[in-house]
Amino acid sequence: MTAFIYDLLLISMLLSLYLSGKELKRVDSLKSKAVILGILFYTFNVGLRYGRGIDYNLYGQRYESFLMGGDFDYEIGFVAVAKLLSFLGVSWQGFVLFLSFVFIFSTIYFIRNYREIVPYALPLFALFSLSRVENMVRWYFGFSFLLIGLSFLLKENDKKVLLYFIFSFLACCFHLALAPVSILYFIIYNCKTIFLRPIVTIGLFYIIGFFFQTDFMLSLIDLINRYSMLLGDYVHYVDNADYWLVGGFAGAERNAFPGLTMQLLFMVVAIWGYKIIKEMDHTYIFAYNLFIIGYLTLPIARQIELFSRYNAVFYFFIAVVFASILNKIYAQKSLKVRPIVIVFISLVFLNYGRFVIVEPFKGNKDHYLYVWDRDGRTYDEMYDTWIDDLMYNN
């Protein structure tokens, strides 16, 4: 029943975001009923989750301790929000609802720059980012401001660079480690052509996956220690650098490659996304280049937990490329390829959809809980569940 309810609410959320996207394509306004409905559905569906992800439970403990007079030693922006919400008597779950609202609002604010494909791009961006957003609460709170900054950067505006860096600064006020991301985004934005052809991208992906050795990271531990001195939240990781960096996720040995379903999806997006986006404007080329970086660094990120959070904020832009293909094939019906290729692409997309729906039935039901499923479970118990499952499955 837990998996069924999770899937039902997930599909309903994605449908509501699709309808929001259709309205945004018609009228570029955040005030329409369809857009507000999409924001509310995402906010409550994601905001009412319980215990999903390691960080969710760690931050839950720390915030509740803060409500009782304890310390909350994070960046100034996050602490300020925590102080305001605690002053108002908001619980941790209320905090999570607020974070979910901020993320979906910023996602819509950004994705409306892609009005031609926004009905597809909005639910896809929400879907590809979902598991990360549910876990790394502070990171994606900060990233939300970076998305708003990107929205300004993509517009033709004399003050767009200034506004971008203002919002990048705000992002760093919630998580300082977002600073290099904002710089890389700006550099990539100023590249006007696609970085690599698909055959090169796919080849490099497998070369990196086969030959990258996590033991190599041992030589970088001192450098990471110095960097982490600026990032107080990483002290836990620095104290256990060998455990996290060389052993993979939480000390669990990981495969560099995702499953066949995801590998096929990446290939399709890389190849046919290139065919479509090379003819489109710079905003789409920017998204494709970000996807390429996320794609190429995925084998490394799957082995090194700290690197994975950086990889994800590039990989998410697969949503824009994926949506461009869907729009070209199914809405415009103008992708000039053989019917057998259309069938193959469709099967890959359907297989990914099957994977999304089936996974909750195969996985640990405790990873798909809502607040009404709590049934006395504590943050400690949920944390242990995630760690144990991580170790067992890897």
Short mmCIF file of C-alpha atoms in Angstrom, two decimals:
data_model
loop_
_atom_site.label_atom_id
_atom_site.label_comp_id
_atom_site.label_asym_id
_atom_site.label_seq_id
_atom_site.Cartn_x
_atom_site.Cartn_y
_atom_site.Cartn_z
CA MET A 1 0.00 0.00 0.00
CA THR A 2 2.90 2.39 0.78
CA ALA A 3 4.33 2.01 -2.74
CA PHE A 4 0.89 2.36 -4.34
CA ILE A 5 0.14 5.61 -2.50
CA TYR A 6 3.61 6.94 -3.29
CA ASP A 7 3.17 6.23 -7.02
CA LEU A 8 -0.35 7.63 -7.07
CA LEU A 9 0.75 10.90 -5.49
CA LEU A 10 3.90 11.07 -7.64
CA ILE A 11 1.95 10.63 -10.89
CA SER A 12 -0.67 13.14 -9.74
CA MET A 13 2.08 15.64 -8.93
CA LEU A 14 3.75 15.18 -12.31
CA LEU A 15 0.41 15.57 -14.07
CA SER A 16 -0.31 18.78 -12.17
CA LEU A 17 3.12 20.11 -13.18
CA TYR A 18 2.45 19.16 -16.80
CA LEU A 19 -0.79 21.18 -16.68
CA SER A 20 1.13 24.05 -15.06
CA GLY A 21 3.62 23.87 -17.92
CA LYS A 22 0.84 23.97 -20.52
CA GLU A 23 -0.50 27.12 -18.90
CA LEU A 24 2.97 28.67 -18.74
CA LYS A 25 3.44 27.95 -22.43
CA ARG A 26 0.20 29.79 -23.15
CA VAL A 27 0.63 32.68 -20.70
CA ASP A 28 3.93 33.50 -19.00
CA SER A 29 2.46 34.13 -15.56
CA LEU A 30 2.98 32.54 -12.17
CA LYS A 31 -0.44 33.71 -10.99
CA SER A 32 -2.63 31.36 -13.03
CA LYS A 33 -4.68 28.72 -11.23
CA ALA A 34 -2.90 25.85 -13.01
CA VAL A 35 0.54 27.11 -11.97
CA ILE A 36 -0.54 27.69 -8.37
CA LEU A 37 -2.08 24.20 -8.29
CA GLY A 38 1.19 22.69 -9.53
CA ILE A 39 3.18 24.58 -6.88
CA LEU A 40 0.80 23.47 -4.13
CA PHE A 41 0.73 19.84 -5.27
CA TYR A 42 4.52 19.64 -5.33
CA THR A 43 4.84 21.48 -2.01
CA PHE A 44 2.51 19.14 -0.15
CA ASN A 45 3.57 15.93 -1.87
CA VAL A 46 7.28 16.51 -1.30
CA GLY A 47 6.92 18.56 1.87
CA LEU A 48 4.87 15.92 3.69
CA ARG A 49 7.41 13.14 3.13
CA TYR A 50 8.88 11.52 6.21
CA GLY A 51 12.40 10.27 6.83
CA ARG A 52 13.45 10.15 3.18
CA GLY A 53 17.22 10.40 2.94
CA ILE A 54 20.07 10.57 5.41
CA ASP A 55 20.24 14.35 5.60
CA TYR A 56 16.50 14.70 6.16
CA ASN A 57 16.86 12.82 9.44
CA LEU A 58 20.09 14.51 10.51
CA TYR A 59 18.67 17.99 9.93
CA GLY A 60 15.42 16.97 11.63
CA GLN A 61 17.33 16.09 14.78
CA ARG A 62 19.42 19.26 14.67
CA TYR A 63 16.47 21.58 14.05
CA GLU A 64 14.44 20.08 16.88
CA SER A 65 17.47 20.46 19.15
CA PHE A 66 17.67 24.07 17.97
CA LEU A 67 14.01 24.58 18.93
CA MET A 68 14.95 23.47 22.43
CA GLY A 69 17.78 26.02 22.65
CA GLY A 70 20.64 24.16 20.98
CA ASP A 71 23.13 25.47 18.42
CA PHE A 72 22.54 25.59 14.65
CA ASP A 73 25.97 26.17 13.18
CA TYR A 74 25.40 26.74 9.46
CA GLU A 75 25.66 29.58 6.95
CA ILE A 76 24.05 32.87 7.88
CA GLY A 77 21.09 32.58 5.51
CA PHE A 78 20.05 29.12 6.65
CA VAL A 79 20.41 30.07 10.31
CA ALA A 80 18.36 33.24 9.77
CA VAL A 81 15.51 31.26 8.20
CA ALA A 82 15.71 28.65 10.96
CA LYS A 83 15.54 31.39 13.61
CA LEU A 84 12.52 32.99 11.96
CA LEU A 85 10.65 29.69 11.63
CA SER A 86 11.54 28.63 15.16
CA PHE A 87 10.33 32.01 16.46
CA LEU A 88 7.02 31.33 14.69
CA GLY A 89 6.87 27.89 16.29
CA VAL A 90 7.23 26.01 13.00
CA SER A 91 8.12 22.33 13.36
CA TRP A 92 10.73 20.50 11.27
CA GLN A 93 7.97 19.21 9.00
CA GLY A 94 6.79 22.78 8.50
CA PHE A 95 10.36 23.71 7.62
CA VAL A 96 10.42 20.90 5.04
CA LEU A 97 7.17 22.17 3.53
CA PHE A 98 8.70 25.63 3.23
CA LEU A 99 11.85 24.25 1.57
CA SER A 100 9.74 22.28 -0.90
CA PHE A 101 7.76 25.39 -1.80
CA VAL A 102 10.92 27.44 -2.39
CA PHE A 103 12.42 24.77 -4.63
CA ILE A 104 9.39 24.29 -6.89
CA PHE A 105 8.80 28.04 -7.12
CA SER A 106 12.40 28.60 -8.22
CA THR A 107 12.20 25.65 -10.64
CA ILE A 108 9.13 27.12 -12.32
CA TYR A 109 10.73 30.56 -12.33
CA PHE A 110 13.73 29.10 -14.16
CA ILE A 111 12.08 26.58 -16.48
CA ARG A 112 9.67 29.11 -17.97
CA ASN A 113 12.66 30.33 -19.98
CA TYR A 114 12.01 27.23 -22.09
CA ARG A 115 8.40 28.07 -22.97
CA GLU A 116 8.30 25.94 -26.10
CA ILE A 117 8.93 22.76 -24.11
CA VAL A 118 7.87 23.74 -20.58
CA PRO A 119 4.93 21.29 -20.37
CA TYR A 120 7.45 18.44 -20.58
CA ALA A 121 10.46 20.12 -18.99
CA LEU A 122 8.77 21.13 -15.72
CA PRO A 123 7.62 17.66 -14.58
CA LEU A 124 10.86 16.09 -15.84
CA PHE A 125 13.02 18.55 -13.88
CA ALA A 126 10.94 17.83 -10.77
CA LEU A 127 11.27 14.08 -11.36
CA PHE A 128 15.02 13.95 -12.01
CA SER A 129 15.77 16.16 -9.01
CA LEU A 130 13.31 14.54 -6.61
CA SER A 131 15.47 12.05 -4.70
CA ARG A 132 18.25 14.61 -4.26
CA VAL A 133 15.95 17.40 -3.13
CA GLU A 134 14.29 15.09 -0.61
CA ASN A 135 17.64 14.31 0.99
CA MET A 136 20.02 17.29 0.78
CA VAL A 137 17.76 19.93 2.22
CA ARG A 138 20.20 22.80 2.77
CA TRP A 139 22.07 22.27 -0.49
CA TYR A 140 18.89 22.54 -2.55
CA PHE A 141 17.57 25.42 -0.51
CA GLY A 142 20.63 27.33 -1.68
CA PHE A 143 20.38 25.89 -5.19
CA SER A 144 16.86 27.30 -5.44
CA PHE A 145 18.31 30.83 -5.39
CA LEU A 146 20.88 29.82 -7.99
CA LEU A 147 18.05 28.68 -10.28
CA ILE A 148 16.40 32.09 -9.98
CA GLY A 149 19.75 33.68 -10.79
CA LEU A 150 20.03 31.46 -13.88
CA SER A 151 16.59 32.61 -14.96
CA PHE A 152 17.83 36.19 -15.05
CA LEU A 153 21.05 35.17 -16.79
CA LEU A 154 19.13 33.53 -19.65
CA LYS A 155 17.13 36.67 -20.33
CA GLU A 156 18.16 39.57 -22.55
CA ASN A 157 18.59 42.16 -19.84
CA ASP A 158 21.27 44.79 -19.25
CA LYS A 159 21.43 43.85 -15.56
CA LYS A 160 21.29 40.07 -16.03
CA VAL A 161 24.89 39.43 -14.95
CA LEU A 162 24.51 41.59 -11.85
CA LEU A 163 21.24 39.89 -10.90
CA TYR A 164 22.77 36.46 -11.51
CA PHE A 165 25.64 37.10 -9.12
CA ILE A 166 23.35 38.67 -6.52
CA PHE A 167 21.30 35.47 -6.43
CA SER A 168 24.48 33.38 -6.54
CA PHE A 169 25.64 35.22 -3.44
CA LEU A 170 22.30 34.52 -1.77
CA ALA A 171 22.68 30.83 -2.68
CA CYS A 172 26.06 30.78 -0.96
CA CYS A 173 24.46 32.28 2.14
CA PHE A 174 22.61 28.98 2.47
CA HIS A 175 25.41 26.66 1.33
CA LEU A 176 28.88 28.06 0.69
CA ALA A 177 29.87 25.04 -1.42
CA LEU A 178 27.60 26.33 -4.21
CA ALA A 179 30.16 29.04 -5.05
CA PRO A 180 32.10 26.95 -7.62
CA VAL A 181 28.82 25.84 -9.20
CA SER A 182 27.74 29.43 -9.80
CA ILE A 183 31.11 30.25 -11.37
CA LEU A 184 31.04 27.19 -13.63
CA TYR A 185 27.49 27.96 -14.73
CA PHE A 186 28.57 31.46 -15.75
CA ILE A 187 31.59 30.19 -17.67
CA ILE A 188 29.51 27.55 -19.49
CA TYR A 189 26.80 30.11 -20.26
CA ASN A 190 29.37 32.13 -22.18
CA CYS A 191 30.23 29.14 -24.41
CA LYS A 192 28.12 29.47 -27.53
CA THR A 193 28.58 26.01 -29.06
CA ILE A 194 27.96 22.44 -27.92
CA PHE A 195 31.08 21.06 -26.22
CA LEU A 196 31.21 17.55 -27.69
CA ARG A 197 29.58 15.43 -30.34
CA PRO A 198 27.53 12.50 -28.99
CA ILE A 199 29.98 9.79 -30.10
CA VAL A 200 32.74 11.52 -28.13
CA THR A 201 30.51 12.11 -25.10
CA ILE A 202 29.34 8.51 -24.93
CA GLY A 203 32.85 7.15 -25.49
CA LEU A 204 34.29 9.33 -22.74
CA PHE A 205 31.51 8.25 -20.38
CA TYR A 206 32.56 4.61 -20.65
CA ILE A 207 36.28 5.38 -20.60
CA ILE A 208 35.88 7.37 -17.37
CA GLY A 209 33.71 4.66 -15.86
CA PHE A 210 36.10 1.82 -16.70
CA PHE A 211 39.38 3.50 -15.83
CA PHE A 212 38.56 5.88 -13.00
CA GLN A 213 39.95 4.51 -9.76
CA THR A 214 38.57 5.84 -6.48
CA ASP A 215 41.92 5.14 -4.79
CA PHE A 216 43.19 8.11 -6.76
CA MET A 217 41.18 10.33 -4.43
CA LEU A 218 43.53 9.48 -1.58
CA SER A 219 46.04 11.94 -3.05
CA LEU A 220 43.41 14.69 -2.92
CA ILE A 221 42.36 14.25 0.70
CA ASP A 222 44.67 17.02 1.95
CA LEU A 223 43.26 19.42 -0.65
CA ILE A 224 39.70 18.49 0.29
CA ASN A 225 40.56 18.98 3.97
CA ARG A 226 41.70 22.55 3.27
CA TYR A 227 38.61 23.29 1.20
CA SER A 228 36.37 21.78 3.84
CA MET A 229 37.72 24.14 6.50
CA LEU A 230 35.52 26.74 4.83
CA LEU A 231 32.51 24.45 4.92
CA GLY A 232 31.62 23.62 8.50
CA ASP A 233 29.00 21.03 7.52
CA TYR A 234 31.69 18.89 5.89
CA VAL A 235 33.63 18.31 9.10
CA HIS A 236 31.80 15.00 9.50
CA TYR A 237 33.07 13.91 6.09
CA VAL A 238 36.62 15.18 6.61
CA ASP A 239 36.93 13.26 9.85
CA ASN A 240 36.09 10.10 7.89
CA ALA A 241 37.67 10.97 4.53
CA ASP A 242 38.81 7.44 3.68
CA TYR A 243 35.35 6.11 4.56
CA TRP A 244 33.46 8.50 2.29
CA LEU A 245 35.91 9.22 -0.52
CA VAL A 246 37.51 5.88 -1.23
CA GLY A 247 34.73 3.55 -0.17
CA GLY A 248 31.97 5.20 -2.18
CA PHE A 249 28.63 6.14 -0.66
CA ALA A 250 28.78 5.77 3.12
CA GLY A 251 31.64 3.31 2.79
CA ALA A 252 29.73 1.14 0.31
CA GLU A 253 31.49 0.04 -2.84
CA ARG A 254 29.60 1.35 -5.87
CA ASN A 255 29.44 0.45 -9.56
CA ALA A 256 30.59 3.32 -11.74
CA PHE A 257 27.70 2.76 -14.13
CA PRO A 258 23.96 3.06 -13.51
CA GLY A 259 21.60 0.29 -14.64
CA LEU A 260 20.89 -0.47 -18.29
CA THR A 261 17.65 1.55 -18.21
CA MET A 262 19.50 4.74 -17.34
CA GLN A 263 22.44 4.02 -19.68
CA LEU A 264 20.05 3.69 -22.63
CA LEU A 265 18.22 6.85 -21.62
CA PHE A 266 21.48 8.82 -21.46
CA MET A 267 22.50 7.55 -24.91
CA VAL A 268 19.18 8.54 -26.46
CA VAL A 269 19.24 11.98 -24.85
CA ALA A 270 22.87 12.56 -25.84
CA ILE A 271 22.39 11.52 -29.48
CA TRP A 272 18.97 12.85 -30.41
CA GLY A 273 19.20 15.78 -28.06
CA TYR A 274 22.29 16.87 -29.97
CA LYS A 275 20.49 16.58 -33.32
CA ILE A 276 17.69 18.83 -32.08
CA ILE A 277 19.49 21.33 -29.87
CA LYS A 278 22.33 22.18 -32.25
CA GLU A 279 19.66 23.96 -34.34
CA MET A 280 18.15 25.82 -31.38
CA ASP A 281 19.10 28.99 -29.54
CA HIS A 282 21.78 29.50 -26.92
CA THR A 283 19.58 28.77 -23.90
CA TYR A 284 19.11 25.19 -25.12
CA ILE A 285 22.81 24.79 -25.95
CA PHE A 286 23.60 25.94 -22.42
CA ALA A 287 21.31 23.24 -20.96
CA TYR A 288 22.81 20.56 -23.22
CA ASN A 289 26.35 21.50 -22.17
CA LEU A 290 25.38 21.27 -18.51
CA PHE A 291 23.88 17.84 -19.19
CA ILE A 292 27.11 16.71 -20.89
CA ILE A 293 29.12 17.63 -17.79
CA GLY A 294 26.67 15.78 -15.56
CA TYR A 295 26.73 12.75 -17.87
CA LEU A 296 30.52 12.53 -18.07
CA THR A 297 31.08 12.96 -14.34
CA LEU A 298 28.36 10.50 -13.29
CA PRO A 299 30.72 7.47 -13.06
CA ILE A 300 32.89 9.43 -10.63
CA ALA A 301 29.92 10.75 -8.67
CA ARG A 302 28.52 7.24 -8.22
CA GLN A 303 31.70 6.31 -6.37
CA ILE A 304 32.39 9.49 -4.40
CA GLU A 305 29.52 10.83 -2.32
CA LEU A 306 30.86 14.35 -1.88
CA PHE A 307 31.31 14.72 -5.62
CA SER A 308 27.81 13.46 -6.34
CA ARG A 309 26.13 16.63 -5.06
CA TYR A 310 28.09 18.66 -7.62
CA ASN A 311 27.36 16.20 -10.40
CA ALA A 312 23.61 16.33 -9.75
CA VAL A 313 23.21 20.07 -10.36
CA PHE A 314 24.58 19.56 -13.87
CA TYR A 315 22.84 16.25 -14.55
CA PHE A 316 19.37 17.71 -13.77
CA PHE A 317 19.44 19.64 -17.04
CA ILE A 318 18.82 16.37 -18.83
CA ALA A 319 15.20 17.44 -18.27
CA VAL A 320 15.49 20.27 -20.82
CA VAL A 321 17.15 18.02 -23.42
CA PHE A 322 14.73 15.15 -22.77
CA ALA A 323 11.79 17.55 -23.08
CA SER A 324 13.14 18.92 -26.37
CA ILE A 325 13.13 15.39 -27.82
CA LEU A 326 9.60 14.70 -26.56
CA ASN A 327 8.38 17.98 -28.02
CA LYS A 328 10.00 17.30 -31.39
CA ILE A 329 8.75 13.72 -31.70
CA TYR A 330 5.29 13.79 -30.15
CA ALA A 331 4.11 17.43 -30.25
CA GLN A 332 5.64 18.76 -33.45
CA LYS A 333 6.20 15.33 -35.06
CA SER A 334 9.10 16.84 -36.95
CA LEU A 335 12.14 14.77 -35.94
CA LYS A 336 13.44 13.47 -39.27
CA VAL A 337 14.47 9.92 -38.45
CA ARG A 338 13.28 6.50 -39.53
CA PRO A 339 10.12 5.12 -37.88
CA ILE A 340 12.15 2.29 -36.34
CA VAL A 341 14.24 4.91 -34.55
CA ILE A 342 11.10 6.60 -33.22
CA VAL A 343 9.94 3.21 -31.93
CA PHE A 344 13.32 2.64 -30.25
CA ILE A 345 13.30 6.07 -28.59
CA SER A 346 9.72 5.54 -27.43
CA LEU A 347 10.59 2.15 -25.92
CA VAL A 348 13.55 3.65 -24.04
CA PHE A 349 11.34 6.42 -22.64
CA LEU A 350 8.59 3.96 -21.70
CA ASN A 351 11.13 1.71 -20.02
CA TYR A 352 12.33 4.63 -17.93
CA GLY A 353 8.72 5.36 -16.95
CA ARG A 354 8.28 1.72 -15.98
CA PHE A 355 11.42 1.95 -13.86
CA VAL A 356 10.10 5.00 -11.99
CA ILE A 357 6.76 3.31 -11.26
CA VAL A 358 8.09 -0.14 -10.35
CA GLU A 359 11.03 0.91 -8.17
CA PRO A 360 8.93 1.80 -5.06
CA PHE A 361 7.47 -1.72 -5.12
CA LYS A 362 10.94 -3.28 -5.26
CA GLY A 363 12.71 -1.04 -2.75
CA ASN A 364 12.49 -0.61 1.00
CA LYS A 365 9.01 0.72 1.84
CA ASP A 366 10.54 2.92 4.57
CA HIS A 367 12.08 5.02 1.78
CA TYR A 368 8.65 6.12 0.55
CA LEU A 369 6.90 7.25 3.72
CA TYR A 370 4.72 10.28 4.39
CA VAL A 371 4.06 11.91 7.73
CA TRP A 372 0.93 9.80 8.20
CA ASP A 373 3.11 6.66 7.93
CA ARG A 374 5.45 7.71 10.73
CA ASP A 375 3.92 5.34 13.29
CA GLY A 376 6.39 6.23 16.04
CA ARG A 377 9.53 5.97 13.88
CA THR A 378 12.30 8.27 15.11
CA TYR A 379 14.91 10.14 13.08
CA ASP A 380 17.57 7.80 14.46
CA GLU A 381 15.66 4.75 13.30
CA MET A 382 15.10 6.20 9.85
CA TYR A 383 18.75 7.22 9.57
CA ASP A 384 19.85 3.68 10.43
CA THR A 385 17.41 2.28 7.86
CA TRP A 386 18.98 4.34 5.08
CA ILE A 387 22.54 3.52 6.09
CA ASP A 388 21.82 -0.21 6.42
CA ASP A 389 20.04 -0.31 3.08
CA LEU A 390 22.87 1.60 1.41
CA MET A 391 25.42 -0.88 2.70
CA TYR A 392 23.30 -3.94 1.85
CA ASN A 393 22.50 -2.92 -1.72
CA ASN A 394 25.95 -1.82 -2.73
#
